[in-house]
Coordinates of C-alpha atoms in Angstrom, one line a residue:
X1278 CA -92.3 -32.0 124.9
X1279 CA -91.0 -34.7 122.5
X1280 CA -93.8 -36.8 121.2
X1281 CA -93.5 -40.3 119.7
X1282 CA -95.8 -43.1 118.7
X1283 CA -95.6 -46.8 118.4
X1284 CA -96.6 -47.9 114.9
X1285 CA -97.0 -51.3 113.4
X1286 CA -96.7 -52.6 109.9
X1287 CA -97.2 -55.8 108.0
X1288 CA -94.4 -56.8 105.7
X1289 CA -95.4 -58.8 102.7
X1290 CA -92.7 -61.4 101.9
X1291 CA -93.3 -63.8 99.0
X1292 CA -97.0 -63.4 99.3
X1293 CA -97.1 -63.9 103.1
X1294 CA -97.9 -61.2 105.7
X1295 CA -95.7 -61.0 108.8
X1296 CA -96.7 -58.6 111.5
X1297 CA -93.8 -56.9 113.3
X1298 CA -93.6 -54.0 115.8
X1299 CA -91.6 -50.9 115.0
X1300 CA -89.7 -48.9 117.4
X1301 CA -91.1 -45.5 118.6
X1302 CA -91.3 -43.0 115.8
X1303 CA -90.0 -39.4 116.2
X1304 CA -92.2 -36.4 115.6
X1305 CA -91.3 -33.7 113.0
X1306 CA -92.8 -30.3 113.2
X1307 CA -92.5 -27.7 110.4
X1308 CA -91.6 -24.0 110.5
X1309 CA -92.5 -21.6 107.6
X1310 CA -89.2 -20.3 106.1
X1311 CA -89.7 -18.9 102.6
X1312 CA -92.7 -17.6 100.5
X1313 CA -92.7 -17.6 96.6
X1314 CA -95.2 -16.1 94.2
X1315 CA -96.4 -13.3 96.4
X1316 CA -97.4 -9.8 95.3
X1317 CA -97.9 -8.8 91.7
X1318 CA -95.9 -9.0 88.5
X1319 CA -94.6 -11.9 86.5
X1320 CA -93.6 -13.9 89.6
X1321 CA -97.1 -13.9 91.1
X1322 CA -98.8 -17.3 91.2
X1323 CA -102.1 -18.4 89.8
X1324 CA -103.6 -21.9 90.3
X1325 CA -100.8 -24.5 91.0
X1326 CA -101.0 -27.9 89.3
X1327 CA -97.6 -29.4 90.4
X1328 CA -94.3 -28.6 91.9
X1329 CA -90.8 -30.2 91.5
X1330 CA -87.4 -29.3 92.8
X1331 CA -84.2 -29.1 90.6
X1332 CA -80.9 -30.5 91.7
X1333 CA -79.7 -26.9 92.5
X1334 CA -82.7 -26.4 94.8
X1335 CA -84.7 -24.3 92.3
X1336 CA -88.5 -24.7 92.4
X1337 CA -90.5 -25.3 89.2
X1338 CA -94.2 -24.6 89.4
X1339 CA -96.8 -25.7 86.8
X1340 CA -99.3 -22.9 86.0
X1341 CA -102.2 -24.2 83.9
X1342 CA -104.1 -20.9 83.8
X1343 CA -101.0 -19.1 82.5
X1344 CA -99.7 -22.0 80.3
X1345 CA -96.3 -21.7 81.8
X1346 CA -93.9 -23.2 84.3
X1347 CA -92.6 -20.6 86.7
X1348 CA -89.1 -21.0 88.3
X1349 CA -88.0 -19.7 91.7
X1350 CA -84.7 -20.0 93.5
X1351 CA -84.5 -21.8 96.9
X1352 CA -85.2 -18.5 98.7
X1353 CA -88.5 -18.0 96.7
X1354 CA -87.2 -15.3 94.3
X1355 CA -88.7 -15.4 90.9
X1356 CA -86.2 -16.3 88.2
X1357 CA -88.0 -17.0 84.9
X1358 CA -91.0 -18.6 83.1
X1359 CA -90.8 -21.5 80.7
X1360 CA -93.3 -21.9 77.8
X1361 CA -96.3 -19.9 76.7
X1362 CA -99.8 -20.5 75.4
X1363 CA -100.0 -22.3 72.0
X1364 CA -99.6 -25.6 70.2
X1365 CA -96.0 -25.1 68.8
X1366 CA -92.8 -26.5 70.2
X1367 CA -92.3 -25.6 73.9
X1368 CA -95.9 -24.2 74.1
X1369 CA -98.6 -25.3 76.4
X1370 CA -102.4 -25.8 76.8
X1371 CA -102.8 -26.3 80.5
X1372 CA -99.6 -27.9 81.7
X1373 CA -99.9 -30.3 84.6
X1374 CA -97.4 -32.8 86.0
X1375 CA -93.7 -32.1 86.2
X1376 CA -90.6 -34.3 86.7
X1377 CA -87.1 -35.0 85.8
X1378 CA -85.1 -37.4 83.7
X1379 CA -81.5 -36.6 84.7
X1380 CA -81.1 -32.9 84.2
X1381 CA -84.0 -32.6 81.8
X1382 CA -87.4 -31.2 83.0
X1383 CA -90.5 -32.8 81.5
X1384 CA -94.0 -31.3 81.5
X1385 CA -97.2 -33.1 80.8
X1386 CA -99.7 -31.3 78.5
X1387 CA -102.8 -33.5 78.5
X1388 CA -105.0 -31.5 76.1
X1389 CA -102.3 -31.7 73.5
X1390 CA -101.5 -35.4 74.4
X1391 CA -97.8 -34.8 74.8
X1392 CA -94.9 -34.4 77.2
X1393 CA -92.5 -31.5 76.5
X1394 CA -88.8 -31.7 77.6
X1395 CA -86.7 -28.7 78.6
X1396 CA -83.3 -27.9 79.9
X1397 CA -83.3 -26.3 83.4
X1398 CA -82.6 -23.0 81.6
X1399 CA -85.9 -23.2 79.8
X1400 CA -84.6 -24.2 76.4
X1401 CA -87.0 -26.5 74.6
X1402 CA -85.5 -29.9 73.7
X1403 CA -88.2 -32.0 72.2
X1404 CA -91.7 -33.4 72.8
X1405 CA -93.3 -36.9 73.0
X1406 CA -96.8 -37.3 71.7
X1407 CA -99.1 -40.2 71.0
X1408 CA -102.7 -41.5 71.5
X1409 CA -102.7 -45.3 71.4
X1410 CA -105.2 -48.1 71.9
X1411 CA -103.9 -51.7 72.0
X1412 CA -104.7 -55.0 73.7
X1413 CA -102.4 -54.1 76.6
X1414 CA -104.6 -50.9 77.2
X1415 CA -107.8 -52.9 77.2
X1416 CA -108.6 -51.2 73.9
X1417 CA -108.7 -47.8 75.5
X1418 CA -106.7 -44.9 74.1
X1419 CA -103.8 -43.9 76.3
X1420 CA -101.8 -40.7 76.1
X1421 CA -98.4 -39.7 77.7
X1422 CA -98.6 -39.1 81.5
X1423 CA -95.1 -39.3 82.9
X1424 CA -91.6 -39.7 81.5
X1425 CA -89.8 -42.6 83.2
X1426 CA -86.1 -42.9 84.0
X1427 CA -85.2 -45.1 81.1
X1428 CA -86.8 -42.9 78.6
X1429 CA -90.0 -44.9 78.3
X1430 CA -93.4 -43.3 79.0
X1431 CA -96.2 -44.1 81.5
X1432 CA -99.5 -43.7 79.6
X1433 CA -102.9 -42.8 81.0
X1434 CA -106.4 -43.3 79.9
X1435 CA -108.4 -40.0 79.7
X1436 CA -111.2 -41.4 81.8
X1437 CA -114.7 -40.2 81.0
X1438 CA -116.5 -39.1 84.1
X1439 CA -119.6 -40.8 82.9
X1440 CA -117.9 -44.2 83.2
X1441 CA -116.6 -43.8 86.8
X1442 CA -119.2 -41.6 88.6
X1443 CA -121.7 -43.5 90.7
X1444 CA -120.7 -46.9 89.3
X1445 CA -118.9 -50.0 90.5
X1446 CA -115.0 -49.8 90.5
X1447 CA -113.4 -49.5 87.1
X1448 CA -110.0 -51.2 86.6
X1449 CA -107.6 -49.6 84.2
X1450 CA -104.1 -50.9 83.2
X1451 CA -101.1 -48.7 83.8
X1452 CA -99.2 -49.2 80.6
X1453 CA -95.5 -48.4 79.8
X1454 CA -94.9 -47.2 76.2
X1455 CA -91.9 -46.4 74.1
X1456 CA -91.4 -42.7 73.2
X1457 CA -93.0 -43.6 69.8
X1458 CA -96.2 -44.8 71.5
X1459 CA -95.6 -48.5 71.2
X1460 CA -96.9 -50.4 74.3
X1461 CA -94.3 -52.4 76.2
X1462 CA -95.9 -53.8 79.3
X1463 CA -98.5 -53.3 82.0
X1464 CA -96.9 -52.1 85.2
X1465 CA -100.0 -52.4 87.4
X1466 CA -103.7 -51.9 87.3
X1467 CA -105.3 -48.7 88.6
X1468 CA -108.8 -48.5 90.0
X1469 CA -111.4 -45.8 90.0
X1470 CA -113.7 -46.3 93.0
X1471 CA -116.0 -43.8 94.8
X1472 CA -114.2 -41.0 93.0
X1473 CA -117.0 -38.8 91.6
X1474 CA -120.7 -38.3 92.3
X1475 CA -123.3 -37.3 89.7
X1476 CA -126.5 -35.3 89.9
X1477 CA -128.8 -36.2 87.0
X1478 CA -131.5 -33.7 85.9
X1479 CA -133.2 -34.8 82.7
X1480 CA -130.4 -35.1 80.1
X1481 CA -128.1 -32.9 82.2
X1482 CA -125.3 -34.3 84.4
X1483 CA -123.3 -32.5 87.0
X1484 CA -120.3 -34.2 88.5
X1485 CA -118.6 -33.5 91.8
X1486 CA -115.5 -35.1 93.5
X1487 CA -116.4 -37.4 96.4
X1488 CA -115.1 -36.0 99.7
X1489 CA -114.5 -39.4 101.2
X1490 CA -113.1 -41.2 98.2
X1491 CA -111.0 -44.2 98.8
X1492 CA -109.8 -44.6 95.2
X1493 CA -106.1 -45.7 95.2
X1494 CA -103.5 -42.9 95.2
X1495 CA -100.8 -43.1 92.5
X1496 CA -97.6 -41.0 92.1
X1497 CA -94.4 -41.2 89.9
X1498 CA -91.1 -40.6 91.7
X1499 CA -89.5 -37.2 90.8
X1500 CA -86.7 -39.0 88.9
X1501 CA -89.1 -41.3 87.1
X1502 CA -87.5 -44.5 88.6
X1503 CA -90.7 -45.9 90.0
X1504 CA -94.5 -45.7 90.5
X1505 CA -96.0 -45.8 94.0
X1506 CA -99.5 -46.9 94.6
X1507 CA -101.4 -46.6 97.9
X1508 CA -104.5 -48.7 98.3
X1509 CA -106.7 -47.3 101.0
X1510 CA -110.1 -48.9 100.9
X1511 CA -112.4 -47.4 103.6
X1512 CA -112.7 -49.9 106.5
X1513 CA -116.1 -51.5 107.2
X1514 CA -115.4 -52.5 110.8
X1515 CA -114.0 -50.7 113.8
X1516 CA -111.3 -53.1 114.6
X1517 CA -107.7 -52.7 113.4
X1518 CA -107.1 -53.0 109.7
X1519 CA -104.5 -52.1 107.0
X1520 CA -103.7 -50.0 104.0
X1521 CA -101.0 -50.9 101.5
X1522 CA -98.1 -49.2 99.8
X1523 CA -96.5 -50.7 96.7
X1524 CA -93.6 -49.3 94.7
X1525 CA -93.0 -50.6 91.2
X1526 CA -89.7 -50.0 89.4
X1527 CA -90.1 -48.7 85.8
X1528 CA -88.9 -52.1 84.6
X1529 CA -92.0 -53.7 86.3
X1530 CA -90.2 -55.2 89.3
X1531 CA -91.9 -54.7 92.6
X1532 CA -89.4 -53.1 95.0
X1533 CA -91.8 -52.4 98.0
X1534 CA -95.0 -54.1 99.1
X1535 CA -96.1 -53.5 102.6
X1536 CA -99.3 -53.3 104.7
X1537 CA -99.6 -50.7 107.5
X1538 CA -101.9 -51.4 110.4
X1539 CA -104.2 -48.7 111.7
X1540 CA -107.3 -48.2 113.7
X1541 CA -110.2 -46.8 111.6
X1542 CA -111.6 -43.3 112.4
X1543 CA -115.4 -42.9 112.0
X1544 CA -117.1 -40.5 109.5
X1545 CA -119.1 -38.2 111.8
X1546 CA -122.2 -36.3 111.1
X1547 CA -120.2 -33.1 111.4
X1548 CA -117.8 -34.3 108.7
X1549 CA -120.7 -35.0 106.3
X1550 CA -122.3 -31.6 106.9
X1551 CA -119.0 -29.9 106.3
X1552 CA -118.6 -31.8 103.1
X1553 CA -122.0 -30.8 102.0
X1554 CA -121.2 -27.1 102.8
X1555 CA -118.1 -27.3 100.6
X1556 CA -119.9 -29.0 97.7
X1557 CA -122.9 -26.6 97.8
X1558 CA -120.5 -23.6 97.7
X1559 CA -118.4 -25.0 94.9
X1560 CA -121.2 -26.3 92.6
X1561 CA -123.2 -23.1 93.3
X1562 CA -120.4 -21.1 91.7
X1563 CA -119.9 -23.3 88.6
X1564 CA -123.3 -24.4 87.5
X1565 CA -125.1 -22.3 84.9
X1566 CA -128.5 -23.1 86.4
X1567 CA -128.3 -23.6 90.1
X1568 CA -131.3 -24.6 92.3
X1569 CA -131.9 -23.2 95.7
X1570 CA -129.2 -24.2 98.2
X1571 CA -131.5 -26.5 100.1
X1572 CA -132.4 -28.4 96.9
X1573 CA -128.8 -28.6 95.8
X1574 CA -127.8 -29.8 99.2
X1575 CA -130.4 -32.6 99.1
X1576 CA -129.2 -33.6 95.6
X1577 CA -125.6 -33.8 96.8
X1578 CA -126.5 -35.7 100.0
X1579 CA -128.4 -38.3 97.9
X1580 CA -125.3 -38.9 95.8
X1581 CA -122.5 -38.5 98.4
X1582 CA -120.3 -41.5 99.1
X1583 CA -120.4 -41.9 102.9
X1584 CA -118.4 -44.9 104.2
X1585 CA -118.6 -45.8 107.9
X1586 CA -114.9 -44.9 108.4
X1587 CA -112.5 -42.4 106.8
X1588 CA -110.0 -43.5 104.2
X1589 CA -106.7 -43.9 106.1
X1590 CA -104.6 -41.9 103.6
X1591 CA -105.7 -38.7 101.9
X1592 CA -102.6 -37.6 100.0
X1593 CA -99.4 -39.1 98.6
X1594 CA -96.2 -37.1 97.9
X1595 CA -92.8 -38.5 96.9
X1596 CA -89.4 -36.9 97.6
X1597 CA -86.2 -36.8 95.5
X1598 CA -84.5 -38.5 98.5
X1599 CA -86.7 -41.6 98.2
X1600 CA -89.1 -40.7 101.0
X1601 CA -92.8 -41.5 100.7
X1602 CA -95.1 -39.0 102.5
X1603 CA -98.6 -40.2 103.4
X1604 CA -101.2 -37.7 104.8
X1605 CA -103.4 -39.5 107.2
X1606 CA -107.2 -39.1 107.9
X1607 CA -108.7 -35.7 107.5
X1608 CA -110.2 -35.1 110.9
X1609 CA -111.2 -31.5 110.3
X1610 CA -108.4 -30.1 112.7
X1611 CA -106.0 -27.3 112.1
X1612 CA -103.0 -29.7 111.8
X1613 CA -102.7 -32.9 109.9
X1614 CA -100.5 -36.0 110.6
X1615 CA -98.2 -37.3 107.8
X1616 CA -96.3 -40.5 108.0
X1617 CA -92.9 -40.4 106.4
X1618 CA -91.5 -43.6 105.0
X1619 CA -87.9 -44.3 103.9
X1620 CA -87.0 -46.2 100.7
X1621 CA -87.4 -49.5 102.5
X1622 CA -90.9 -48.7 103.7
X1623 CA -89.9 -48.1 107.3
X1624 CA -91.8 -45.3 109.0
X1625 CA -89.1 -42.8 110.0
X1626 CA -91.3 -40.0 111.3
X1627 CA -94.7 -38.5 111.9
X1628 CA -94.9 -34.9 110.6
X1629 CA -97.3 -32.4 112.0
X1630 CA -98.3 -30.1 109.1
X1631 CA -100.9 -27.3 108.8
X1632 CA -104.1 -29.0 107.4
X1633 CA -105.1 -26.0 105.4
X1634 CA -102.2 -26.2 102.9
X1635 CA -101.7 -28.6 100.0
X1636 CA -98.3 -30.2 100.2
X1637 CA -96.8 -30.4 96.7
X1638 CA -93.3 -31.5 97.4
X1639 CA -91.6 -33.0 100.5
X1640 CA -88.3 -34.6 101.6
X1641 CA -86.3 -35.0 104.8
X1642 CA -85.3 -31.3 105.0
X1643 CA -88.2 -29.3 103.4
X1644 CA -91.8 -29.1 102.4
X1645 CA -93.2 -26.9 99.6
X1646 CA -96.9 -26.4 100.0
X1647 CA -99.7 -24.3 98.3
X1648 CA -101.4 -21.9 100.7
X1649 CA -104.5 -19.9 99.7
X1650 CA -105.7 -16.6 101.2
X1651 CA -109.4 -15.6 101.7
X1652 CA -109.7 -14.8 98.0
X1653 CA -108.2 -18.2 96.9
X1654 CA -105.0 -16.5 95.7
X1655 CA -102.2 -19.1 96.1
X1656 CA -98.8 -18.7 97.6
X1657 CA -96.0 -21.3 97.7
X1658 CA -94.6 -21.7 101.2
X1659 CA -91.4 -23.5 102.1
X1660 CA -91.4 -25.2 105.5
X1661 CA -88.3 -26.3 107.3
X1662 CA -88.4 -29.6 109.0
X1663 CA -87.8 -29.4 112.7
X1664 CA -87.0 -32.9 114.1
X1665 CA -88.3 -33.7 117.6
X1666 CA -90.1 -30.3 117.8

């Protein structure tokens, strides 16, 4: 049966909000089509940091544990690896974000404070490296984070957890730099809020990510043309409220600013208990000295951010076709709703995607998502979009 929903949005025009109704939105379902990184050998995957798609449909996967970027064709067949461990040209120390400037692949290497550029074939081109503090950065050192379409660089502050865990929101400028590390302008301000919890034991500090964080989500478009920010403060009342989506061109011009109306979903006791289960299991495996599970559970509970209502958006993914994908509230179900926006901000579909996978790339025709087995071994799965399923 075809399912649709009536959604509403608030359009921000010259600083004024105008509410308008949108026509019924179609439902997209997804069907698994291709798997990449399965089995053993050089094509097998370890932890996945980021995924991007080349113009020919090839899939590039950042592998921080292996210090490489693995490349697969559109059918999931392993083609080659780019880079290796080291500090020399074209080498990595935990590569993370990926993107494109034209036909040139860029790879962020945060520990080495640089971005490395490659041809699609894997041939190293050059690197961009700097660590710069200036008045525009509020005096904080910024390093390269993303390469933008005009060749400038979006910097980022290597945020100390001690400054953003269990504290009031911390505002940080998003600064655009030249490739030589000279600050050009502030594109926007980012905010860290309710992002990490901290357990203090004497002089020891243990940090954990907040399950219900409502810190803004930020992403750079695959072609580097814009930055998208989703502000998703958890609601404080049960009546209808909004979250916002803003797109900023690399020149600093705001090209999209809209509020989307939604009805808040409450944080239930079951959700809190499930979050505690996850944190106890995760911290129990990583801490050198771990107290009894009941003690650890109480420590986490005492420092867990528990808003009355869930943050309305839990993940942001941008497609090469200009689409903006927003994963809605995590309700603990087997499937998750995604809202798909076109370049104008209009909601063009609701996508019904397995909740247990982490979507790494999506556009109107395909989704590439990371799926883990019972041993936490990752596989990359390509899903085909089935409109009106």
